[in-house]
Amino acid sequence: MGGRIWREYNPFLLGCVAILLVISVVAVYSATLNSITAYGTPLSVLFPRHLINIGVGLLAMIGLTLLDYRTLASLAIPVYIGSVVILGAVLLLGRVSEGAQSWLVLGTRTLQPSEFVKLALMLVLAAYWAALADRRQHWLVQAGALVLMSGPMLLVLVQPDLGTTVVFAVIWLCMAWGAGMRWWQLAAVTLLTVPVAWFGWNEVLDDYQHTRLLTFYWLLNDPQQVDPDAGYNIIQSLNAIRAGGLFGAGFTEGLLSQGNYIPVQYTDFLFAVIAEELGFVGGTVLILFQALLLWLTLNIAHEAGDLFGRLLALGIFGMFLSHMLVNIGMTMSILPVTGLPMPFVSYGGSFMITSLAAIGLLQSIRLYRHRLTFY
């Protein structure tokens, strides 16, 4: 790769991610410092695992940065088919945790394949719309894209993993918007969500997921109706955020976080740990860097050299956006608890590797934007 191409590299994106990773290392260290077990695993082993996951993700990022992203278009179909097969295998062989059968056990480690499928879904949708660029606004083409998304989405929904289902939907919507979806097509897709939501509520979601959604409803409308046990996660999260005040209790000094009062505080509720120990100022800084990440991703999509790259970047934007909003929203009781980690911050090996790989794709889109396009 010549020096002229490297001038297109986006150092601001790399810097933003580096700062978020530093915050992540500090926060996960604090969140696991005095904890004993999580799902039967000593939390003392999670911090070095977190560092290993970041290292693997950085290798994936470097590899994809060096690769011309357009060479991936020819792999879209086999990668998509492989992803569907793997999701099917999860339903047959996967480990059940917290009511969801979402993980595959590989020796002493576990993988959540649906995280990697997010990239596969972006890849096949971008290749599909780019290959049909002249007709991409036709309703049949848009319907075909919806079918491509529905396969993986339904397999994830029946695990049941409501959070990842939402992420798939947001990825599809962002990419469909970039492909020129008309307002009436968006309205039709919105209407389709009604029977899907009814089916999911009655036939797919478990009782604990019903309880989560109902708890969120009562917190908004009548907090006195909330079962203290059912709303424990959110209540402790809000208590930690309030306790942080303006500047926080100090690193590793949070009463609730160091006392293990916040469930899964190293992943889903890590923002509560940050808010308690670093206060409103620390939480705001984190949100600002997450917002900067989204803006930089959108900017790469806007400057992409072809439709394939633009749609791929918009899919990545949708993934980051949904994870950020849902994670912070559920921590602050603005959204229901669905178990999504924050990009580049929360503990979670599969999503960390996926997110860093996505940064590699974004840099590749930026580096190769002035070269001839396949479409």
Coordinates of C-alpha atoms in Angstrom, one line a residue:
M1 CA 0.0 0.0 0.0
G2 CA 1.6 3.2 -1.1
G3 CA 2.3 6.3 1.0
R4 CA -0.3 8.3 -1.1
I5 CA -3.1 5.9 0.0
W6 CA -2.0 6.1 3.7
R7 CA -2.6 9.9 3.6
E8 CA -6.3 9.0 3.5
Y9 CA -6.1 7.2 6.9
N10 CA -8.3 8.7 9.5
P11 CA -6.2 9.3 12.7
F12 CA -9.2 10.9 14.5
L13 CA -11.2 7.6 14.3
L14 CA -8.2 5.7 15.6
G15 CA -7.6 8.2 18.4
C16 CA -11.3 8.1 19.4
V17 CA -11.3 4.3 19.6
A18 CA -8.0 4.4 21.5
I19 CA -9.4 6.7 24.2
L20 CA -12.6 4.6 24.5
L21 CA -10.3 1.5 24.9
V22 CA -8.4 3.2 27.7
I23 CA -11.6 4.0 29.4
S24 CA -12.7 0.4 29.0
V25 CA -9.5 -1.0 30.5
V26 CA -9.8 1.3 33.5
A27 CA -13.5 0.7 34.0
V28 CA -13.4 -3.1 33.6
Y29 CA -10.5 -3.3 36.0
S30 CA -12.5 -1.4 38.6
A31 CA -15.7 -3.3 38.0
T32 CA -13.9 -6.7 38.5
L33 CA -11.5 -5.7 41.2
N34 CA -13.5 -6.9 44.3
S35 CA -16.0 -9.2 42.6
I36 CA -16.0 -12.9 43.3
T37 CA -18.0 -14.8 40.6
A38 CA -20.1 -14.2 37.5
Y39 CA -22.0 -17.2 36.1
G40 CA -19.7 -19.4 38.1
T41 CA -16.5 -17.8 36.7
P42 CA -14.1 -16.0 39.1
L43 CA -14.1 -12.3 38.0
S44 CA -10.4 -12.1 38.6
V45 CA -9.8 -13.8 35.3
L46 CA -12.0 -11.5 33.3
F47 CA -9.7 -8.5 33.2
P48 CA -6.7 -10.3 31.5
R49 CA -9.3 -11.9 29.2
H50 CA -10.5 -8.4 28.4
L51 CA -7.0 -7.4 27.4
I52 CA -6.6 -10.5 25.3
N53 CA -9.9 -9.8 23.5
I54 CA -8.8 -6.2 22.8
G55 CA -5.5 -7.6 21.4
V56 CA -7.3 -10.0 19.1
G57 CA -9.7 -7.2 18.0
L58 CA -6.7 -5.0 17.2
L59 CA -5.2 -7.7 15.0
A60 CA -8.5 -8.0 13.2
M61 CA -8.7 -4.2 12.8
I62 CA -5.2 -4.1 11.3
G63 CA -5.8 -6.9 8.9
L64 CA -9.0 -5.4 7.6
T65 CA -7.5 -2.0 7.3
L66 CA -4.8 -3.4 5.0
L67 CA -7.4 -5.3 2.9
D68 CA -9.3 -3.5 0.1
Y69 CA -12.9 -3.8 1.4
R70 CA -14.3 -4.3 -2.1
T71 CA -12.7 -7.7 -2.3
L72 CA -15.1 -8.8 0.4
A73 CA -18.1 -8.3 -1.9
S74 CA -17.4 -11.6 -3.7
L75 CA -17.5 -13.4 -0.3
A76 CA -20.8 -11.9 0.8
I77 CA -23.0 -14.9 -0.1
P78 CA -20.8 -17.7 1.3
V79 CA -20.2 -15.7 4.5
Y80 CA -24.0 -15.0 4.8
I81 CA -24.8 -18.7 4.3
G82 CA -22.2 -19.7 6.8
S83 CA -23.6 -17.3 9.3
V84 CA -27.1 -18.7 9.0
V85 CA -25.7 -22.2 9.5
I86 CA -23.8 -21.1 12.6
L87 CA -26.8 -19.5 14.1
G88 CA -28.7 -22.7 13.5
A89 CA -26.0 -24.6 15.3
V90 CA -26.3 -22.3 18.3
L91 CA -29.9 -23.3 18.7
L92 CA -28.9 -27.0 18.7
L93 CA -25.6 -26.9 20.5
G94 CA -25.4 -23.6 22.2
R95 CA -25.1 -22.9 26.0
V96 CA -28.0 -21.3 27.8
S97 CA -27.2 -18.3 30.0
E98 CA -29.6 -15.8 31.5
G99 CA -32.5 -17.6 29.6
A100 CA -30.9 -17.1 26.1
Q101 CA -29.2 -19.8 24.1
S102 CA -26.7 -17.5 22.4
W103 CA -23.3 -18.9 23.1
L104 CA -21.0 -21.7 21.7
V105 CA -18.5 -23.2 24.0
L106 CA -15.0 -23.7 22.6
G107 CA -12.9 -25.3 25.3
T108 CA -12.7 -22.9 28.2
R109 CA -13.9 -20.0 26.1
T110 CA -17.4 -19.0 24.8
L111 CA -18.3 -17.2 21.6
Q112 CA -21.5 -15.3 20.8
P113 CA -21.8 -15.9 17.0
S114 CA -24.6 -13.4 16.6
E115 CA -22.0 -10.6 17.2
F116 CA -19.9 -11.7 14.2
V117 CA -23.1 -12.2 12.1
K118 CA -23.7 -8.5 12.4
L119 CA -20.8 -7.9 10.1
A120 CA -21.9 -10.7 7.8
L121 CA -25.3 -9.1 7.5
M122 CA -23.9 -5.7 6.6
L123 CA -21.6 -7.4 4.0
V124 CA -24.4 -9.2 2.2
L125 CA -26.8 -6.3 2.3
A126 CA -24.2 -3.9 1.0
A127 CA -23.2 -6.3 -1.8
Y128 CA -26.9 -6.9 -2.7
W129 CA -27.9 -3.3 -3.0
A130 CA -24.7 -2.4 -4.8
A131 CA -25.2 -5.2 -7.3
L132 CA -28.7 -3.9 -8.0
A133 CA -27.7 -0.2 -7.8
D134 CA -29.9 0.9 -10.7
R135 CA -33.0 -0.7 -9.3
R136 CA -32.3 -0.5 -5.6
Q137 CA -35.3 1.7 -4.8
H138 CA -37.8 -0.7 -6.4
W139 CA -40.0 -2.3 -3.8
L140 CA -39.1 -5.8 -4.9
V141 CA -35.4 -5.1 -4.3
Q142 CA -36.1 -3.6 -0.9
A143 CA -38.3 -6.6 -0.1
G144 CA -35.4 -8.9 -1.1
A145 CA -33.1 -7.1 1.3
L146 CA -35.7 -7.5 4.0
V147 CA -35.8 -11.2 3.4
L148 CA -32.0 -11.4 3.7
M149 CA -32.2 -9.7 7.1
S150 CA -35.1 -11.8 8.3
G151 CA -33.3 -15.1 8.3
P152 CA -30.6 -14.2 10.8
M153 CA -33.0 -12.0 12.7
L154 CA -35.5 -14.8 13.3
L155 CA -32.8 -17.2 14.3
V156 CA -31.6 -14.7 16.9
L157 CA -35.1 -13.9 18.1
V158 CA -35.9 -17.5 18.9
Q159 CA -32.7 -17.8 21.1
P160 CA -34.3 -15.5 22.4
D161 CA -32.0 -12.4 22.2
L162 CA -34.1 -9.3 22.0
G163 CA -31.2 -6.9 22.1
T164 CA -29.4 -8.3 19.1
T165 CA -32.7 -8.6 17.2
V166 CA -33.1 -4.8 17.7
V167 CA -29.5 -4.2 16.4
F168 CA -30.2 -6.2 13.3
A169 CA -33.3 -4.1 12.6
V170 CA -31.4 -0.8 13.1
I171 CA -28.5 -2.0 10.9
W172 CA -31.0 -2.8 8.1
L173 CA -32.9 0.5 8.5
C174 CA -29.7 2.6 8.3
M175 CA -28.5 0.7 5.2
A176 CA -32.0 0.8 3.6
W177 CA -32.0 4.6 4.1
G178 CA -28.6 4.8 2.4
A179 CA -29.9 2.7 -0.4
G180 CA -32.7 5.2 -1.1
M181 CA -35.7 3.6 0.7
R182 CA -38.9 5.7 0.1
W183 CA -41.1 6.8 2.9
W184 CA -44.0 4.5 1.9
Q185 CA -41.6 1.5 2.0
L186 CA -40.5 2.5 5.4
A187 CA -44.1 2.8 6.5
A188 CA -44.8 -0.7 5.1
V189 CA -41.8 -2.2 7.0
T190 CA -43.0 -0.4 10.2
L191 CA -46.4 -2.0 9.9
L192 CA -44.8 -5.4 9.5
T193 CA -43.2 -5.0 12.9
V194 CA -46.7 -5.2 14.6
P195 CA -47.3 -8.9 13.8
V196 CA -43.7 -9.7 14.4
A197 CA -43.8 -8.0 17.8
W198 CA -47.0 -9.9 18.7
F199 CA -45.5 -13.2 17.7
G200 CA -42.3 -12.5 19.6
W201 CA -44.2 -11.5 22.8
N202 CA -46.6 -14.4 22.8
E203 CA -44.5 -17.2 21.3
V204 CA -40.8 -16.4 21.7
L205 CA -39.9 -14.3 24.7
D206 CA -39.5 -16.0 28.1
D207 CA -41.1 -14.9 31.3
Y208 CA -38.0 -13.1 32.5
Q209 CA -38.0 -10.9 29.3
H210 CA -41.7 -10.1 29.8
T211 CA -40.8 -9.1 33.3
R212 CA -38.0 -6.8 32.1
L213 CA -40.3 -5.0 29.6
L214 CA -43.2 -4.7 32.1
T215 CA -40.7 -3.4 34.8
F216 CA -39.6 -0.7 32.4
Y217 CA -43.2 0.2 31.7
W218 CA -44.0 0.5 35.4
L219 CA -40.9 2.5 36.1
L220 CA -42.0 5.1 33.6
N221 CA -45.7 5.1 34.6
D222 CA -46.0 4.0 38.3
P223 CA -42.8 3.2 40.1
Q224 CA -44.7 2.0 43.1
Q225 CA -45.9 -1.0 41.0
V226 CA -42.3 -2.2 40.4
D227 CA -41.4 -5.5 42.0
P228 CA -38.1 -4.7 43.8
D229 CA -36.6 -8.0 42.7
A230 CA -37.6 -7.6 39.1
G231 CA -36.4 -4.0 39.0
Y232 CA -33.2 -4.6 41.0
N233 CA -30.8 -4.1 38.1
I234 CA -32.2 -0.8 37.1
I235 CA -32.7 0.5 40.6
Q236 CA -29.1 -0.3 41.6
S237 CA -27.9 1.3 38.4
L238 CA -29.8 4.5 39.1
N239 CA -28.6 4.5 42.7
A240 CA -25.0 4.3 41.5
I241 CA -25.4 7.1 38.9
R242 CA -27.0 9.3 41.6
A243 CA -24.3 8.5 44.1
G244 CA -21.6 9.6 41.6
G245 CA -22.7 13.2 41.8
L246 CA -20.7 15.7 39.7
F247 CA -17.1 14.3 40.0
G248 CA -17.7 10.8 41.3
A249 CA -16.4 8.8 44.3
G250 CA -13.1 8.2 42.7
F251 CA -11.4 5.3 40.9
T252 CA -12.2 2.0 42.6
E253 CA -14.0 3.9 45.4
G254 CA -17.6 3.4 44.3
L255 CA -19.6 2.1 47.3
L256 CA -22.2 0.2 45.1
S257 CA -19.8 -0.9 42.4
Q258 CA -17.1 -2.2 44.7
G259 CA -19.8 -3.7 47.0
N260 CA -21.1 -5.8 44.0
Y261 CA -24.6 -4.3 44.3
I262 CA -24.8 -3.7 40.5
P263 CA -25.5 -6.9 38.5
V264 CA -23.2 -7.6 35.5
Q265 CA -21.5 -4.3 36.2
Y266 CA -18.5 -5.2 34.0
T267 CA -20.6 -5.5 30.9
D268 CA -24.2 -4.4 30.6
F269 CA -24.1 -1.9 33.5
L270 CA -20.5 -0.7 33.2
F271 CA -21.7 2.8 32.5
A272 CA -23.2 2.9 36.0
V273 CA -19.8 2.0 37.5
I274 CA -18.2 4.8 35.4
A275 CA -20.9 7.3 36.5
E276 CA -20.5 6.4 40.2
E277 CA -16.7 6.6 40.3
L278 CA -16.1 9.4 37.8
G279 CA -19.4 11.3 38.2
F280 CA -21.5 13.3 35.8
V281 CA -18.3 14.7 34.3
G282 CA -16.8 11.3 33.5
G283 CA -20.1 9.9 32.2
T284 CA -20.5 13.0 29.9
V285 CA -17.0 12.6 28.5
L286 CA -17.7 9.0 27.7
I287 CA -21.0 9.9 25.9
L288 CA -19.2 12.7 24.0
F289 CA -16.6 10.3 22.7
Q290 CA -19.3 7.8 21.7
A291 CA -21.0 10.6 19.8
L292 CA -17.7 11.5 18.1
L293 CA -17.4 7.9 17.1
L294 CA -20.8 8.0 15.4
W295 CA -20.0 11.3 13.6
L296 CA -16.7 10.0 12.3
T297 CA -18.4 6.8 11.1
L298 CA -21.1 8.9 9.3
N299 CA -18.4 11.1 7.7
I300 CA -16.7 8.0 6.3
A301 CA -20.0 6.8 4.9
H302 CA -20.6 10.2 3.3
E303 CA -17.1 10.3 1.7
A304 CA -17.1 6.6 0.5
G305 CA -16.0 6.1 -3.1
D306 CA -18.8 3.7 -4.0
L307 CA -22.3 2.5 -2.9
F308 CA -20.9 -0.7 -1.4
G309 CA -18.6 1.2 0.9
R310 CA -21.2 3.8 1.8
L311 CA -23.7 1.1 2.8
L312 CA -21.2 -0.9 4.7
A313 CA -20.2 2.2 6.7
L314 CA -23.9 3.0 7.4
G315 CA -24.4 -0.6 8.7
I316 CA -21.5 -0.1 11.1
F317 CA -23.0 3.2 12.1
G318 CA -26.3 1.4 12.9
M319 CA -24.5 -1.2 15.0
F320 CA -22.7 1.4 17.0
L321 CA -25.7 3.6 17.4
S322 CA -28.1 0.9 18.6
H323 CA -25.5 -0.5 21.1
M324 CA -24.7 3.0 22.5
L325 CA -28.3 4.1 22.9
V326 CA -29.6 0.9 24.3
N327 CA -26.7 0.4 26.7
I328 CA -26.8 3.9 28.1
G329 CA -30.6 4.1 27.9
M330 CA -31.2 0.9 29.9
T331 CA -28.6 2.0 32.5
M332 CA -30.5 5.2 33.0
S333 CA -34.0 3.6 32.8
I334 CA -34.8 5.3 29.6
L335 CA -35.0 2.0 27.7
P336 CA -35.8 -1.6 28.7
V337 CA -33.0 -3.9 29.8
T338 CA -32.0 -5.9 26.8
G339 CA -28.3 -6.7 27.5
L340 CA -26.3 -4.9 24.9
P341 CA -22.6 -3.9 25.6
M342 CA -21.3 -0.4 25.0
P343 CA -19.0 -0.1 21.9
F344 CA -15.3 -0.4 22.9
V345 CA -16.0 0.0 26.6
S346 CA -18.0 -2.9 28.1
Y347 CA -16.5 -6.4 28.7
G348 CA -17.5 -8.8 26.0
G349 CA -15.0 -10.6 23.7
S350 CA -17.2 -11.3 20.7
F351 CA -18.5 -7.8 20.5
M352 CA -15.2 -6.2 21.2
I353 CA -13.6 -8.1 18.3
T354 CA -16.5 -7.4 16.0
S355 CA -16.3 -3.7 16.8
L356 CA -12.6 -3.4 16.2
A357 CA -12.9 -5.4 13.0
A358 CA -15.6 -2.8 12.0
I359 CA -13.1 0.0 12.6
G360 CA -10.7 -1.8 10.2
L361 CA -13.4 -1.9 7.6
L362 CA -14.1 1.8 8.1
Q363 CA -10.4 2.7 7.6
S364 CA -10.3 0.5 4.5
I365 CA -13.3 2.3 3.1
R366 CA -11.5 5.6 3.7
L367 CA -8.2 4.4 2.3
Y368 CA -9.6 3.0 -0.9
R369 CA -12.3 5.6 -1.6
H370 CA -10.6 7.1 -4.7
R371 CA -9.9 3.8 -6.5
L372 CA -12.1 2.4 -9.3
T373 CA -15.3 0.8 -8.1
F374 CA -16.7 -2.6 -9.0
Y375 CA -20.2 -1.2 -9.3

